[in-house]
Short mmCIF file of N, CA and C in Angstrom, two decimals:
data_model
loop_
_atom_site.label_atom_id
_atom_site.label_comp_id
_atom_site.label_asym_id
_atom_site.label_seq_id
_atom_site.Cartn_x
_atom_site.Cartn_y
_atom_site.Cartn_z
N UNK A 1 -7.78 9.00 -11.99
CA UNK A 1 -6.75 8.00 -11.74
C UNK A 1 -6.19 7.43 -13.04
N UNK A 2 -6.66 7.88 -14.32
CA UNK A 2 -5.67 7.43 -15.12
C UNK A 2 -4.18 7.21 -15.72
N UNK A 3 -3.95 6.39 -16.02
CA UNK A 3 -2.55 6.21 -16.14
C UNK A 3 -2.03 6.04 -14.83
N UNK A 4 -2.56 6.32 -13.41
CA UNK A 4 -1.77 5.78 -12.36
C UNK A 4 -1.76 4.60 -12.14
N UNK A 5 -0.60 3.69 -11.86
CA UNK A 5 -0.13 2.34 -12.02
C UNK A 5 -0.76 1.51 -10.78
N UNK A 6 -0.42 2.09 -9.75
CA UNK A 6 -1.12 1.27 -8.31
C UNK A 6 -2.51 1.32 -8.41
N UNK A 7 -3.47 2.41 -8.88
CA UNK A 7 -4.50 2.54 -9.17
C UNK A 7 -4.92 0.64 -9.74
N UNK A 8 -4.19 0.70 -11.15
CA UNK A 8 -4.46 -0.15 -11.86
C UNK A 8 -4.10 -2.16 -11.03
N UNK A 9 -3.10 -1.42 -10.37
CA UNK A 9 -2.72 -2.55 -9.68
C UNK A 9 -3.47 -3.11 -8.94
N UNK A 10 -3.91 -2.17 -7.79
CA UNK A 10 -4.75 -2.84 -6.78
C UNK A 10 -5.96 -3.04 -6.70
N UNK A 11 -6.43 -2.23 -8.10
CA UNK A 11 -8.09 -2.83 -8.93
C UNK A 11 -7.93 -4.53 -9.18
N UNK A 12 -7.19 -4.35 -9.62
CA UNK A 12 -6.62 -6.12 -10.38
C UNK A 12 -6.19 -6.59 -9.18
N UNK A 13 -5.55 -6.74 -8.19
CA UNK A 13 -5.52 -7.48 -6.80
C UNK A 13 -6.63 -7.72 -6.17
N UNK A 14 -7.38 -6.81 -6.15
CA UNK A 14 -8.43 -6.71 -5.39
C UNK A 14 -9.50 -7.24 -5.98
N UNK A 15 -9.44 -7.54 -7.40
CA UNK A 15 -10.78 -8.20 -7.47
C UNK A 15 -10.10 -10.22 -8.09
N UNK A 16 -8.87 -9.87 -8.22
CA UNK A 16 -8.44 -11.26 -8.10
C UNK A 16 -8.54 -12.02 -6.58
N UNK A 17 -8.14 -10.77 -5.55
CA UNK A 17 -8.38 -11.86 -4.22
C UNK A 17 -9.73 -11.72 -4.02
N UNK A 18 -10.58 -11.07 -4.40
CA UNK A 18 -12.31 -11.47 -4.11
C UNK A 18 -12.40 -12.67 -4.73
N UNK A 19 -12.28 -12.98 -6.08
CA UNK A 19 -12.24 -14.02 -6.31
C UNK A 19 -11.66 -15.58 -5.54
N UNK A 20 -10.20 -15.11 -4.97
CA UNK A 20 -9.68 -16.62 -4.28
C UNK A 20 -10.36 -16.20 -3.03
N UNK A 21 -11.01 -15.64 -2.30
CA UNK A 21 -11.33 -15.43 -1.34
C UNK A 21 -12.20 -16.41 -1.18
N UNK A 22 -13.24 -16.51 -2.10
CA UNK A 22 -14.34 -17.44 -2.46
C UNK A 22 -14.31 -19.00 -2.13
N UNK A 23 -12.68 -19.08 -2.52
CA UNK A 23 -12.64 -20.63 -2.12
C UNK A 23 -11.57 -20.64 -0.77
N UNK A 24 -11.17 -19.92 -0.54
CA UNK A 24 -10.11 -19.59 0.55
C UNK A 24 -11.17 -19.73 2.07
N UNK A 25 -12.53 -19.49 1.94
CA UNK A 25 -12.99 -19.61 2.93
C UNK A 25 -13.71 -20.76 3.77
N UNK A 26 -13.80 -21.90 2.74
CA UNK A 26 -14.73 -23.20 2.89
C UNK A 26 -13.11 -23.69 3.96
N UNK A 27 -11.57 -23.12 3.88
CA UNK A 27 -10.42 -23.66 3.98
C UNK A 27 -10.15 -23.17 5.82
N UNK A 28 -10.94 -21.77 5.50
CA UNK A 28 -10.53 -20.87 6.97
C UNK A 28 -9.22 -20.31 6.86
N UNK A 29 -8.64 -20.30 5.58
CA UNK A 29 -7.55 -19.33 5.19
C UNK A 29 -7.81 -17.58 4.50
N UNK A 30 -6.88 -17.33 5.64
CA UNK A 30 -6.97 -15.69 4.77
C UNK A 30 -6.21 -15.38 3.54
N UNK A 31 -6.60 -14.48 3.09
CA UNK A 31 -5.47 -14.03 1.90
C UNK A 31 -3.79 -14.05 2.39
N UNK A 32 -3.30 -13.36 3.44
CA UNK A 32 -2.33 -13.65 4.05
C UNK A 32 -1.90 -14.99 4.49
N UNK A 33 -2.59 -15.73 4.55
CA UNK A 33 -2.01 -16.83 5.10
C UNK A 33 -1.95 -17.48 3.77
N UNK A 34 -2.14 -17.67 3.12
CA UNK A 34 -2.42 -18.47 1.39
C UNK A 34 -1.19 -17.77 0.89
N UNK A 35 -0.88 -16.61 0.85
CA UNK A 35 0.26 -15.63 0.53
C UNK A 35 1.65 -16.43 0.89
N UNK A 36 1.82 -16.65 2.45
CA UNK A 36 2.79 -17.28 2.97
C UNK A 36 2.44 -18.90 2.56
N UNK A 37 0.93 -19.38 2.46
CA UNK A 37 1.72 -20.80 2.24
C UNK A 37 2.13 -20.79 0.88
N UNK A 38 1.85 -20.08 -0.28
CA UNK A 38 2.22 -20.21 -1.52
C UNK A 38 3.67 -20.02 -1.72
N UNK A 39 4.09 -18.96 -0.48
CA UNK A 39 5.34 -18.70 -1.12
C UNK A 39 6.67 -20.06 -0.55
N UNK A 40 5.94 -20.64 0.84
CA UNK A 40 6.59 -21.77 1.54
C UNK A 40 6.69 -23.14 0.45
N UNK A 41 5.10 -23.23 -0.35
CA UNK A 41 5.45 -24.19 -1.44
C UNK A 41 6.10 -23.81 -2.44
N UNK A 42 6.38 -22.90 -3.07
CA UNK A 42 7.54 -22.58 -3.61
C UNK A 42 9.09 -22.89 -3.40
N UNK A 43 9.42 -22.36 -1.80
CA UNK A 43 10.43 -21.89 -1.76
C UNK A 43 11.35 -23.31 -0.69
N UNK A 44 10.00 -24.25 -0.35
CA UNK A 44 10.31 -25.27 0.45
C UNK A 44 10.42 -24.72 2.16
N UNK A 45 11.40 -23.81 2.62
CA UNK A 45 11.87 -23.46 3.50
C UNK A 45 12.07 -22.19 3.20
N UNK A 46 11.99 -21.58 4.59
CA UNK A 46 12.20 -19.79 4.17
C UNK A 46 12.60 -19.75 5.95
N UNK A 47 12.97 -18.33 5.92
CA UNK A 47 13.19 -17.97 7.32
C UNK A 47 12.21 -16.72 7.30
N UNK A 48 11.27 -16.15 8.73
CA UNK A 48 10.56 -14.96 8.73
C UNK A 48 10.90 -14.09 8.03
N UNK A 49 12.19 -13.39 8.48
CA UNK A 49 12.70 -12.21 7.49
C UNK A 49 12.87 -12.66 5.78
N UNK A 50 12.79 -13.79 5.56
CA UNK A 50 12.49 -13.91 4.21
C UNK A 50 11.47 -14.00 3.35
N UNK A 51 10.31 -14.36 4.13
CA UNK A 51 8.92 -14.55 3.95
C UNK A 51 8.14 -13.34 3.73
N UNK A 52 8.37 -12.69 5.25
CA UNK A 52 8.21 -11.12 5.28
C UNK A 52 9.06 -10.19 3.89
N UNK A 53 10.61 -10.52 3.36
CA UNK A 53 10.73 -10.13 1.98
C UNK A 53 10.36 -10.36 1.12
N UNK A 54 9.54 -11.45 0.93
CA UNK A 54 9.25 -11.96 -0.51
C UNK A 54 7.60 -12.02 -0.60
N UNK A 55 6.92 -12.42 0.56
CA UNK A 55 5.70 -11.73 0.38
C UNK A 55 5.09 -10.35 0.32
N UNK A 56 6.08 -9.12 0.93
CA UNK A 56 5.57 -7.78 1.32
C UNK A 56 4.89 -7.77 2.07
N UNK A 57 4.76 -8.26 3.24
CA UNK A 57 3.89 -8.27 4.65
C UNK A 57 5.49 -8.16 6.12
N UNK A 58 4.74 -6.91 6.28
CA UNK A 58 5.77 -6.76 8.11
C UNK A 58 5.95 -7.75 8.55
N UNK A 59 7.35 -7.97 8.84
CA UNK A 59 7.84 -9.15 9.70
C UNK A 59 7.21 -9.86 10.64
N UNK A 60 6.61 -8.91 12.01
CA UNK A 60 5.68 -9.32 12.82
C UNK A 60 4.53 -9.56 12.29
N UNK A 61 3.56 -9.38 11.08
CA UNK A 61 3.48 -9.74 10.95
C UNK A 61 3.14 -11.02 10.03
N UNK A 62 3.93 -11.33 9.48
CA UNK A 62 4.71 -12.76 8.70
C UNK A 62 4.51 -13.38 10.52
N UNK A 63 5.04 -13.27 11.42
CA UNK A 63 5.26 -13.78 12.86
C UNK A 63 4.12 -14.39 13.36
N UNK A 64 3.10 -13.38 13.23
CA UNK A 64 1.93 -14.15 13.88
C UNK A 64 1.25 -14.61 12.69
N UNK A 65 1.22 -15.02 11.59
CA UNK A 65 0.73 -15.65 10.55
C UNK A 65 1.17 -16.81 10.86
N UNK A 66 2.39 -17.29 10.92
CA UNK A 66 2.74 -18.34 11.16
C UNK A 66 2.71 -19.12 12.01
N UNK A 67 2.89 -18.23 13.07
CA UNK A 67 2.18 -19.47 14.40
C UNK A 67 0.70 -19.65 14.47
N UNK A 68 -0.17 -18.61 13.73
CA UNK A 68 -1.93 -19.32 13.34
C UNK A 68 -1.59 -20.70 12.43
N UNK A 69 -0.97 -20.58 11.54
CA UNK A 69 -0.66 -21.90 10.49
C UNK A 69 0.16 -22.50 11.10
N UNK A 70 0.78 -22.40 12.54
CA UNK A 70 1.60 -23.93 12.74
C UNK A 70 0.54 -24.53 14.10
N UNK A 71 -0.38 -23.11 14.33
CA UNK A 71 -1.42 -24.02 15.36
C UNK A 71 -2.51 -24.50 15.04
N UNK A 72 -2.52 -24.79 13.66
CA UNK A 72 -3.20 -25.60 12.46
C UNK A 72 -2.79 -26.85 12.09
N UNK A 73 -1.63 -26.64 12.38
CA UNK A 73 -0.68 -27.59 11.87
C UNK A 73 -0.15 -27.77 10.43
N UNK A 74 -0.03 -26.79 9.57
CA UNK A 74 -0.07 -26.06 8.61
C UNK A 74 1.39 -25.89 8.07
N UNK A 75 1.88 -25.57 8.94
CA UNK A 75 3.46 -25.23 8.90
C UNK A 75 3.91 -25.53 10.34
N UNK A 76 5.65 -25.32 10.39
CA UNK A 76 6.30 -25.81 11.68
C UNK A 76 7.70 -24.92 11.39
N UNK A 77 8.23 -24.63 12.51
CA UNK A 77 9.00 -23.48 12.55
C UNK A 77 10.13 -24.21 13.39
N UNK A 78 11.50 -24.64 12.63
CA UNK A 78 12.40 -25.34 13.22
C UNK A 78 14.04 -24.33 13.01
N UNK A 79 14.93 -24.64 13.80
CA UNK A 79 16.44 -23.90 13.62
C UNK A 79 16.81 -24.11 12.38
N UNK A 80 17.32 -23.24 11.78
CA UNK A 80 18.31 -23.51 10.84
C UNK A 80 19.24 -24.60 10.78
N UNK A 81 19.36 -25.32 10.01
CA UNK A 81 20.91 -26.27 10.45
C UNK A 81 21.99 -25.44 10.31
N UNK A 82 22.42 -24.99 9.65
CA UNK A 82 23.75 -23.75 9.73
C UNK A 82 24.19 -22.97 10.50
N UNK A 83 22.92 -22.32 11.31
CA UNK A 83 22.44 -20.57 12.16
C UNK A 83 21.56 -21.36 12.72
N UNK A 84 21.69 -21.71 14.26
CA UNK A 84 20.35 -22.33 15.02
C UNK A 84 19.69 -20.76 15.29
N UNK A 85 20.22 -19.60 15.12
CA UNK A 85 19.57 -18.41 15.56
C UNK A 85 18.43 -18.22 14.39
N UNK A 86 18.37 -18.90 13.38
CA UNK A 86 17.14 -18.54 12.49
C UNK A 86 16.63 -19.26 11.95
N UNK A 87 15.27 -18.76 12.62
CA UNK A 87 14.32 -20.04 12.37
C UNK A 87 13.49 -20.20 10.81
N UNK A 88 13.91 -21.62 10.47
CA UNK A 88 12.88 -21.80 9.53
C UNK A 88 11.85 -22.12 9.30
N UNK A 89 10.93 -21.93 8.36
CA UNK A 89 9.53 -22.01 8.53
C UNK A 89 9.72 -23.41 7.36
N UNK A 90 8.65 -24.19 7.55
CA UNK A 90 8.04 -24.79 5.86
C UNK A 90 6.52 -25.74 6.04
N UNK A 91 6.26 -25.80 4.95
CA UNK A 91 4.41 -26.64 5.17
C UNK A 91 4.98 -27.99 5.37
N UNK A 92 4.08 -28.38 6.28
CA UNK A 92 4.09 -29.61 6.97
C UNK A 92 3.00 -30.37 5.73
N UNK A 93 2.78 -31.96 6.15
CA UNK A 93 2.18 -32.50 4.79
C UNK A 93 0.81 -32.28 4.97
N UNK A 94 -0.08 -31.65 5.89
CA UNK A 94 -0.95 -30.89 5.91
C UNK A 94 -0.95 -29.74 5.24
N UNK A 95 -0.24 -29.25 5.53
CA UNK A 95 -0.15 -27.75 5.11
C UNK A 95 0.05 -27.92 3.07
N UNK A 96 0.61 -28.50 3.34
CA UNK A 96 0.96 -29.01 1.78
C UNK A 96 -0.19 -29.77 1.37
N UNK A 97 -1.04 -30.63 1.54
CA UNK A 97 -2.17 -30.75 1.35
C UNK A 97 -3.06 -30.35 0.87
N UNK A 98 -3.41 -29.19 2.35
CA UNK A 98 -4.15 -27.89 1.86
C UNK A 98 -4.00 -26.71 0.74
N UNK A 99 -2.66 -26.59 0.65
CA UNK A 99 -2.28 -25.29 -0.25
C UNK A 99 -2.83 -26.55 -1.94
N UNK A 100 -2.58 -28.04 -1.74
CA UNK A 100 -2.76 -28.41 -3.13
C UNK A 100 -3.92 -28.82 -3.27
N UNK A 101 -4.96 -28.79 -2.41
CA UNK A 101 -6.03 -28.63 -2.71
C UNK A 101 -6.81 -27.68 -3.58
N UNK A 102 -6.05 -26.32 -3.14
CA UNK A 102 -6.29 -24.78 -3.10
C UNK A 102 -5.44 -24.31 -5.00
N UNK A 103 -4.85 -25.11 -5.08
CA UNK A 103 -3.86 -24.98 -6.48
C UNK A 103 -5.19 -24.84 -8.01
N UNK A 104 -6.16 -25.64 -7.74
CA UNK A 104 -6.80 -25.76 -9.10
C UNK A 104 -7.91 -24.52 -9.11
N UNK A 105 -7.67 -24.02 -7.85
CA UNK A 105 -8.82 -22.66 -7.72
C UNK A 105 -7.95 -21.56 -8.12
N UNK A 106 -6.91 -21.53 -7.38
CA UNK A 106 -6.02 -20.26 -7.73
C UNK A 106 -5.41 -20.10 -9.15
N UNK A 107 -5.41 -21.39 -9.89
CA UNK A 107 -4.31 -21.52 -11.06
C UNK A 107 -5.73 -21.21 -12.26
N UNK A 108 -6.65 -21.71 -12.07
CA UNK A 108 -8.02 -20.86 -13.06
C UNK A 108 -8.38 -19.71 -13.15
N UNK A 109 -8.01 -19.47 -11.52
CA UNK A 109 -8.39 -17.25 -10.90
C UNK A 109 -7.90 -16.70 -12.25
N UNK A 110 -6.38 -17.15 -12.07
CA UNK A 110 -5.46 -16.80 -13.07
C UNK A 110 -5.12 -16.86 -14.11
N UNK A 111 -5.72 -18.19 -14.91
CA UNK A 111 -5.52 -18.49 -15.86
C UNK A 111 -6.91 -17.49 -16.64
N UNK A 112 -8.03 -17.79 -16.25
CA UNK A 112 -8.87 -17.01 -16.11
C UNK A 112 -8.94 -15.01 -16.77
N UNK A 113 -8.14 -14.69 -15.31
CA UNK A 113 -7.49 -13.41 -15.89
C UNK A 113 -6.85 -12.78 -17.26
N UNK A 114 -5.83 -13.76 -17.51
CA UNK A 114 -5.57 -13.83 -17.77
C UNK A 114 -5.14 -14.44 -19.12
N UNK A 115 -6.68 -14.77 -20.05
CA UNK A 115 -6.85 -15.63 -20.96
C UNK A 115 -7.02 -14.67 -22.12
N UNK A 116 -7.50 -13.46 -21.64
CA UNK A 116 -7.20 -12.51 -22.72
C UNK A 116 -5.69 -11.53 -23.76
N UNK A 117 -4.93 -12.43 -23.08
CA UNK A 117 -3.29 -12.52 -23.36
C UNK A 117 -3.10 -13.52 -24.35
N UNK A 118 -2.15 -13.35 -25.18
CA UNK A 118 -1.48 -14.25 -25.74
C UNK A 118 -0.36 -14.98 -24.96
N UNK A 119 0.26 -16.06 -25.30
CA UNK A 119 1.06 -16.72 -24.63
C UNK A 119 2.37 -15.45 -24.76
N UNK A 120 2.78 -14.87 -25.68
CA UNK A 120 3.70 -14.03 -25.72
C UNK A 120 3.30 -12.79 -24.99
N UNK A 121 2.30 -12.35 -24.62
CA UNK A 121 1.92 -11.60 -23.71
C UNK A 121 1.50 -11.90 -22.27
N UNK A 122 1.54 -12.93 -21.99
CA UNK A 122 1.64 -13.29 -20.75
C UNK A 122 3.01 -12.93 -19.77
N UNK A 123 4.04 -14.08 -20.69
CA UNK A 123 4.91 -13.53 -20.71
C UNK A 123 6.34 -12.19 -20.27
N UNK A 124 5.55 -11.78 -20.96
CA UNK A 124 6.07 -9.88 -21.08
C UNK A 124 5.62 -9.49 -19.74
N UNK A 125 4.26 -9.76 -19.99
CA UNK A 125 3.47 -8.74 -18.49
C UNK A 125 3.94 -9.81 -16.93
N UNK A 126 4.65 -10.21 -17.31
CA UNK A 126 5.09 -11.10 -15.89
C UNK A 126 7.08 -10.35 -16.37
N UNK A 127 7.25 -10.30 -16.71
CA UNK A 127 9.08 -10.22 -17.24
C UNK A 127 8.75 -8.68 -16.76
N UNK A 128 7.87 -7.58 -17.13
CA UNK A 128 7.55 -6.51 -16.80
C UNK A 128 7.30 -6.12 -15.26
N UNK A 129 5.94 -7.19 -14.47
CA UNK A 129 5.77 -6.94 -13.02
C UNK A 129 6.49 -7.23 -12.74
N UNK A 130 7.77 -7.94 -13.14
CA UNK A 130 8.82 -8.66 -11.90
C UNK A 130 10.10 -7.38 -12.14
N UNK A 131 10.33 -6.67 -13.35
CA UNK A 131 11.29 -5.66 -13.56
C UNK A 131 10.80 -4.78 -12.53
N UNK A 132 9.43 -4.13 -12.85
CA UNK A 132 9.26 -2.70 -11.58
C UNK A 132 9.14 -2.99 -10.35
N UNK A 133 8.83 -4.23 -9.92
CA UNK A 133 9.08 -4.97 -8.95
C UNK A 133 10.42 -4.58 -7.66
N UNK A 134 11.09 -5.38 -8.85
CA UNK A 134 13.10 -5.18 -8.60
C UNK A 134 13.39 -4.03 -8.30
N UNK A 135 12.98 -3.15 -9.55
CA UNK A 135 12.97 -1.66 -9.37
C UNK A 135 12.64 -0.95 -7.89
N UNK A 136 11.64 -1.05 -8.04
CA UNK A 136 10.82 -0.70 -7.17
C UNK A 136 11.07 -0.79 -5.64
N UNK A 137 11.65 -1.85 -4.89
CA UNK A 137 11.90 -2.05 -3.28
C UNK A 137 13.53 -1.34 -3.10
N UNK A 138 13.97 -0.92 -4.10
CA UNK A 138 15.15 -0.42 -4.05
C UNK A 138 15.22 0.81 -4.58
N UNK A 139 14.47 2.22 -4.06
CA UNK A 139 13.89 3.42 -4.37
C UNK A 139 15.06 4.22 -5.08
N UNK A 140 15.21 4.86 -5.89
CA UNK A 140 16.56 5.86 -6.73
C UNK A 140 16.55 6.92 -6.07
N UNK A 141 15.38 7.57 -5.53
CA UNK A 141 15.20 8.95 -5.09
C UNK A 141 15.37 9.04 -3.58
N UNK A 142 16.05 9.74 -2.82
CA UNK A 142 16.12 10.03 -1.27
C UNK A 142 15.33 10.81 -0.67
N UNK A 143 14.27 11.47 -1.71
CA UNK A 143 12.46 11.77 -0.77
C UNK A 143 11.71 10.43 -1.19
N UNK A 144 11.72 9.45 -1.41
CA UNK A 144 11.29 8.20 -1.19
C UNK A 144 11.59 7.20 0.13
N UNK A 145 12.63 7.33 0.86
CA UNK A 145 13.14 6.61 1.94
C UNK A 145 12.40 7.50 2.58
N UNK A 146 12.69 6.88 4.09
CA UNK A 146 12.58 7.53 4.98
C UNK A 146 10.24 7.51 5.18
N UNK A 147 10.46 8.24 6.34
CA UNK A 147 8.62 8.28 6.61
C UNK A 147 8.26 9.58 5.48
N UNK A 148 7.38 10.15 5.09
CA UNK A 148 6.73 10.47 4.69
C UNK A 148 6.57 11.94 4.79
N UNK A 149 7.29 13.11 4.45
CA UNK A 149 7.20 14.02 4.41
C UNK A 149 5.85 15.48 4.61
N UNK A 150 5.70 15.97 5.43
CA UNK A 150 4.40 16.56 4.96
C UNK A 150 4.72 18.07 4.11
N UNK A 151 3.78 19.20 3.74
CA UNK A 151 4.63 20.36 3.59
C UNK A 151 5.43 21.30 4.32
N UNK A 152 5.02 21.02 5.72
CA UNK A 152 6.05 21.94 7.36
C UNK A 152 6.95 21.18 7.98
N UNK A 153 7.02 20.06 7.04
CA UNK A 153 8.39 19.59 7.78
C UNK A 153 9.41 19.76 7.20
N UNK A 154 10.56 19.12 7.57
CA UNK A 154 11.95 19.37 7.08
C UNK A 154 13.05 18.80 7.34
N UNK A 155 13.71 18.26 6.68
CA UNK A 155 14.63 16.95 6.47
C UNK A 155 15.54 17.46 7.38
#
């Protein structure tokens, strides 16, 4: 597996969420659900299909994540004012609570990780994951779309 990138990636995910896992559980939050509330305290308000874009988790389910965290009371899922057809999500002051409870565990995970960087290398390697990132959900190649090719099939 050298030099392969996801390799490297999901070594480093995977032992960063073992780590928040640790405190994620005294909470009864999953990795997914910490995912969506992080990105709700961020973003204030989001709609599913945006949540589901910006976290990388299937719409449905982003769907049932959210109604576990609004039958928590965690979050609350109201109309748009603009588009009553789309609903927005955001943390309620519980939910917000909890996620800032959860802030001084996750922000050490990381800082943590991440201490073997220089401040100018921190940096970079964030200006970098967020370029292949960009790159990346927007594929160049047309044997990349689509399901998954085997060798007897045929476009």
């Amino acid at each position: 597996m050298r030099g392969y990138l996801p390799h490297y990636l999901s070594r480093l995910m995977n032992i960063l969420n073992l780590r928040l896992l640790e405190h994620l559980r005294p909470f009864d939050i999953t990795a997914a659900q910490f995912r969506i509330m992080q990105m709700l305290d961020a973003r204030k308000s989001a709609s599913i299909g945006e949540i589901a874009r910006d976290t990388v988790i299937e719409q449905s389910v982003v769907s049932r994540i959210v109604a576990q965290l609004e039958e928590r009371g965690y979050a609350l899922r109201t109309k748009r004012a603009d588009n009553a057809r789309i609903v927005e999500v955001r943390l309620t002051r519980e939910g917000q609570k909890v996620f800032s409870d959860l802030r001084p565990f996750f922000l050490a995970i990381v800082d943590d990780a991440t201490s073997v960087l220089s401040p100018a290398e921190k940096q970079l390697l964030s200006e970098l994951l967020n370029r292949i990132f960009d790159h990346a959900v927007t594929p160049r190649y047309p044997w990349l779309e689509g399901p998954p090719r085997t060798p007897t099939s045929k476009r």
